[in-house]
XYZ file of C-alpha atoms in Angstrom:
349
model
C -8.720 23.756 21.899
C -7.413 20.748 23.855
C -9.753 18.024 22.530
C -11.864 19.599 19.784
C -15.214 18.239 18.672
C -14.967 17.550 14.949
C -17.451 16.837 12.177
C -16.193 15.008 9.069
C -18.075 15.442 5.794
C -17.081 12.883 3.173
C -16.237 9.235 3.879
C -14.595 8.079 0.667
C -11.024 6.780 0.484
C -9.535 9.821 2.263
C -12.228 9.903 4.942
C -11.732 6.229 5.766
C -7.953 6.663 5.816
C -8.384 9.518 8.265
C -10.544 7.400 10.589
C -7.775 4.781 10.569
C -5.040 7.331 11.322
C -7.019 8.852 14.197
C -6.310 5.650 16.136
C -2.545 6.180 15.933
C -0.659 7.498 18.955
C 0.823 10.310 16.845
C -2.596 11.700 15.864
C -3.921 14.829 17.598
C -6.587 14.258 20.232
C -10.157 14.951 19.116
C -13.742 13.770 19.512
C -15.571 12.808 16.323
C -19.087 14.128 16.978
C -20.491 13.776 13.470
C -19.924 12.004 10.158
C -21.659 12.742 6.861
C -21.961 11.172 3.429
C -24.359 11.838 0.562
C -27.196 10.043 2.402
C -27.055 12.135 5.594
C -25.184 12.150 8.907
C -24.527 10.096 12.027
C -24.137 11.983 15.312
C -22.598 11.146 18.672
C -22.847 13.692 21.478
C -20.136 11.895 23.463
C -17.951 11.249 20.417
C -17.725 7.970 18.509
C -15.606 5.251 20.099
C -12.738 3.660 18.184
C -14.806 0.517 17.765
C -17.696 2.520 16.310
C -15.398 4.345 13.889
C -13.930 1.003 12.781
C -17.427 -0.360 12.183
C -18.453 2.700 10.168
C -15.260 2.647 8.072
C -15.677 -1.066 7.334
C -19.289 -0.551 6.259
C -18.368 2.374 4.010
C -15.591 0.311 2.399
C -18.248 -2.188 1.252
C -20.364 0.567 -0.302
C -22.920 1.008 2.492
C -24.325 4.456 3.202
C -24.707 6.012 6.632
C -28.493 5.886 6.253
C -28.276 2.095 6.584
C -26.275 2.292 9.827
C -28.284 4.759 11.903
C -30.225 2.239 13.975
C -27.007 0.887 15.450
C -25.937 4.166 17.066
C -27.371 5.833 20.153
C -27.738 9.344 18.749
C -28.885 8.028 15.396
C -29.055 9.204 11.814
C -30.087 12.574 10.370
C -31.176 12.764 6.734
C -30.303 16.473 6.585
C -26.514 16.561 6.972
C -26.353 20.365 6.904
C -28.810 20.638 9.805
C -26.859 17.899 11.602
C -23.753 20.092 11.552
C -25.634 22.793 13.436
C -27.040 20.245 15.877
C -23.635 18.733 16.683
C -21.960 22.154 17.178
C -18.441 21.085 16.141
C -15.384 23.212 16.822
C -13.796 21.965 13.579
C -15.431 20.879 10.333
C -13.234 18.668 8.139
C -14.419 18.725 4.528
C -13.429 15.651 2.484
C -16.195 15.521 -0.143
C -15.321 14.712 -3.778
C -13.971 17.755 -5.581
C -16.313 19.743 -7.808
C -14.078 21.959 -9.929
C -17.052 24.019 -11.088
C -17.352 25.813 -7.771
C -17.390 23.588 -4.749
C -20.717 21.728 -4.800
C -21.408 19.931 -1.523
C -18.065 21.073 -0.095
C -19.087 24.725 -0.208
C -22.450 23.996 1.419
C -20.840 21.986 4.214
C -18.283 24.758 4.767
C -20.930 27.442 5.181
C -22.960 25.234 7.524
C -19.824 24.692 9.597
C -19.103 28.413 9.778
C -22.715 29.104 10.777
C -22.310 26.656 13.673
C -19.086 28.364 14.840
C -16.585 25.846 13.462
C -13.116 26.387 12.027
C -12.578 24.714 8.632
C -10.144 22.176 7.203
C -10.396 21.350 3.495
C -8.972 18.485 1.462
C -11.332 19.183 -1.445
C -9.733 21.789 -3.714
C -12.883 22.534 -5.726
C -14.627 24.832 -3.257
C -11.490 26.915 -2.771
C -10.341 27.120 -6.377
C -13.858 27.706 -7.692
C -15.066 30.140 -5.027
C -11.956 31.472 -3.298
C -13.333 34.941 -2.614
C -16.668 33.616 -1.354
C -15.225 30.997 1.010
C -12.445 33.164 2.446
C -14.806 36.130 2.902
C -17.260 33.868 4.742
C -14.439 32.684 7.026
C -13.465 36.285 7.829
C -17.066 37.337 8.501
C -17.514 34.417 10.878
C -14.232 35.184 12.651
C -13.065 31.605 12.122
C -9.869 29.936 10.860
C -9.162 27.985 7.671
C -6.521 25.387 6.727
C -6.245 23.401 3.486
C -2.724 22.001 3.122
C -4.045 18.729 1.625
C -5.412 20.558 -1.434
C -1.938 20.914 -3.006
C 0.702 18.203 -2.891
C -1.205 15.632 -0.836
C 1.039 14.632 2.053
C 3.790 17.135 1.178
C 3.659 20.448 3.105
C 3.791 22.450 -0.143
C 1.721 25.434 0.986
C 3.416 25.726 4.384
C 6.907 25.449 2.897
C 6.137 27.929 0.126
C 4.543 30.399 2.522
C 7.545 30.238 4.867
C 10.017 30.554 1.957
C 8.191 33.655 0.700
C 8.551 35.657 3.920
C 10.519 38.812 2.933
C 11.596 36.795 -0.128
C 8.946 37.038 -2.873
C 8.402 33.968 -5.031
C 8.533 35.064 -8.664
C 7.796 31.745 -10.369
C 6.805 28.161 -9.647
C 7.233 25.025 -11.754
C 5.487 21.878 -10.630
C 4.224 18.384 -11.301
C 0.953 18.427 -9.381
C -0.979 15.473 -10.764
C 0.224 11.985 -9.878
C -2.046 10.376 -12.475
C -0.290 12.244 -15.298
C 3.160 11.283 -14.010
C 2.031 7.656 -13.715
C 0.639 7.513 -17.267
C 3.723 9.132 -18.813
C 5.965 6.734 -16.860
C 4.050 3.792 -18.362
C 4.334 5.296 -21.840
C 8.124 5.349 -21.412
C 7.991 1.529 -21.230
C 6.372 1.206 -24.676
C 2.644 1.809 -24.150
C 0.602 4.360 -26.069
C -1.690 6.800 -24.231
C -4.846 4.667 -24.355
C -3.011 1.578 -23.077
C -1.340 3.536 -20.282
C -4.637 5.132 -19.249
C -6.358 1.734 -19.017
C -3.452 0.370 -16.970
C -3.623 3.388 -14.643
C -7.365 2.888 -14.190
C -6.853 -0.809 -13.439
C -4.236 0.122 -10.818
C -6.562 2.657 -9.175
C -4.341 5.542 -10.296
C -6.911 7.079 -12.673
C -10.651 7.664 -12.380
C -13.201 6.043 -14.686
C -13.692 9.559 -16.087
C -10.086 10.818 -16.234
C -10.854 14.291 -17.635
C -10.037 16.249 -14.456
C -6.568 14.703 -14.397
C -5.519 14.270 -18.030
C -7.116 17.515 -19.268
C -5.410 19.611 -16.596
C -8.357 20.736 -14.449
C -7.008 19.169 -11.250
C -3.555 20.720 -11.693
C -5.104 24.078 -12.629
C -7.071 24.187 -9.369
C -3.864 23.495 -7.443
C -1.950 26.194 -9.346
C -4.711 28.676 -8.511
C -4.401 27.923 -4.783
C -0.578 27.958 -4.933
C -0.506 31.390 -6.573
C -2.857 32.901 -4.009
C -1.185 31.442 -0.912
C 2.528 31.551 -1.731
C 2.702 34.472 -4.198
C -0.215 36.632 -3.054
C -1.486 36.761 -6.643
C -5.134 36.227 -7.603
C -5.407 33.525 -10.277
C -8.689 32.094 -11.541
C -8.755 28.500 -12.764
C -10.376 29.686 -15.998
C -7.372 31.952 -16.700
C -4.888 29.062 -16.729
C -3.818 27.694 -20.111
C -4.296 23.925 -20.057
C -2.697 21.346 -22.317
C -4.130 17.826 -22.408
C -2.175 14.644 -21.805
C -4.267 13.059 -24.562
C -1.959 14.802 -27.051
C 1.109 12.903 -25.820
C 2.342 10.307 -28.310
C 4.284 7.255 -27.239
C 7.014 8.072 -29.736
C 7.448 11.623 -28.364
C 7.665 10.275 -24.799
C 10.279 7.672 -25.714
C 12.222 10.034 -27.984
C 12.646 12.428 -25.042
C 13.855 9.546 -22.872
C 16.479 8.533 -25.445
C 17.721 12.139 -25.476
C 18.249 12.171 -21.700
C 14.991 14.001 -21.037
C 11.488 13.158 -19.847
C 8.184 14.435 -21.191
C 6.065 15.713 -18.307
C 2.907 17.806 -17.786
C 4.501 20.828 -16.121
C 2.508 23.531 -14.390
C 4.103 26.969 -14.348
C 3.168 30.234 -12.620
C 4.931 33.532 -13.325
C 4.487 36.730 -11.340
C 3.393 39.749 -13.398
C 4.470 42.895 -11.491
C 1.954 45.720 -11.176
C 2.843 49.408 -10.945
C 0.172 49.814 -8.269
C -1.866 47.330 -6.270
C -1.261 43.580 -6.028
C 0.764 41.762 -8.662
C -1.025 39.335 -10.966
C 0.067 35.968 -12.314
C -0.063 34.031 -15.555
C -0.048 30.265 -15.535
C -0.090 27.256 -17.814
C 0.020 23.468 -17.817
C 1.968 22.158 -20.801
C 3.587 18.970 -21.981
C 7.284 19.742 -22.086
C 10.639 18.003 -21.994
C 12.623 18.312 -18.760
C 16.192 17.209 -18.131
C 16.306 13.701 -16.651
C 18.357 15.090 -13.729
C 15.787 17.800 -12.973
C 13.605 17.820 -9.871
C 10.685 17.684 -12.319
C 11.797 14.382 -13.891
C 9.683 12.290 -11.521
C 8.289 8.810 -12.138
C 5.550 6.650 -10.657
C 3.085 8.977 -8.954
C 5.526 11.432 -7.374
C 4.861 15.170 -7.324
C 7.451 17.941 -7.396
C 7.314 21.691 -6.804
C 10.150 24.163 -7.450
C 9.752 27.657 -5.969
C 12.017 30.313 -7.537
C 12.460 33.268 -5.207
C 13.797 36.775 -5.685
C 16.599 36.654 -3.119
C 17.163 33.091 -1.884
C 17.275 31.028 -5.064
C 15.195 27.898 -5.540
C 13.457 25.531 -3.153
C 12.419 22.088 -4.447
C 9.989 19.698 -2.777
C 9.584 16.106 -3.976
C 7.279 13.450 -2.592
C 4.044 11.522 -2.839
C 1.387 13.984 -3.845
C -1.499 11.557 -3.995
C -2.999 8.686 -2.051
C -5.666 8.474 0.667
C -3.220 7.912 3.529
C -0.935 10.769 2.463
C -3.858 13.166 2.039
C -5.340 12.116 5.380
C -1.958 12.764 7.018
C -2.037 16.339 5.676
C -5.537 16.811 7.106
C -4.320 15.618 10.506
C -1.394 18.038 10.250
C -3.908 20.864 9.813
C -5.919 19.530 12.750
C -2.813 19.530 14.961
C -1.906 23.088 13.903
C -5.384 24.496 14.541
C -5.666 22.600 17.833
C -2.424 24.280 18.924
C -3.878 27.670 17.990
C -1.294 28.535 15.334
C -0.862 29.262 11.627
C -4.256 29.351 9.931
C -4.146 30.275 6.230
C -7.119 32.576 6.800
């Protein structure tokens, strides 16, 4: 797959960041044959030029929809984005739609349309995978295609690849992690004297929290990531609904600052533990809880950093720390998947 034809569904912050990174010398070669948003799709049989991609990204940044841009492109606009995927016949479909933690939403529909057209899949949206893991992965196997989704956990950090490599002949028995940058950001602000409501408003003003913050502060986002982590790096099925979730709304400013004075930090820590089975695959239990961690711990992050600590049976611990959120970081992970699939190596499925 020297220069694959790709179709990108979703042109929000991550999608626009990806279009910008595709211009960099370090990016893998590809031809963007189709782009979709909620209004439909633009197609280009020859592949969009850099100038055209810049024009589309600039228009999307101002809130325009692809439906308003169709007249300016030779191959035009299609109102039915799913049919447009089949028409463009991409070799790779890159799914960047907003996450729907109830089961995938548009992401799942785009994925199945891509598979029907013969495309391999790259996901940044965690909802389709966490909500319908068996359905999506079974569809990939039936179609004989490949699947990558490293951006779903840890943003720009190669969490899934590192964990999968670490687990070879060395089972991972537990994982502790900070997987939601919004929660780390809010708790960091609370350490400076704010209460939860003040810190949440400040995070929203800084673009670090959504207008509806429930997915982040109530643990749904982190739970979806824990579900994917358990399946990929531990080989353990784990439904999002089975994960115990604590809410950041219960954090008091006094508790946050009391922990800091004691040389600790209060953080929303996700934990997965392997539950051995006498026969068949092991299972896992998982939770997301507010807990104090030692200030010198890998989990004592600030700002919007993420951290993951894999505890293995034979080789001790492996800790990864880095930026787990941000459009550019997430887009970089998508391009990493594109480079890996273009080279013909290491699909997750």
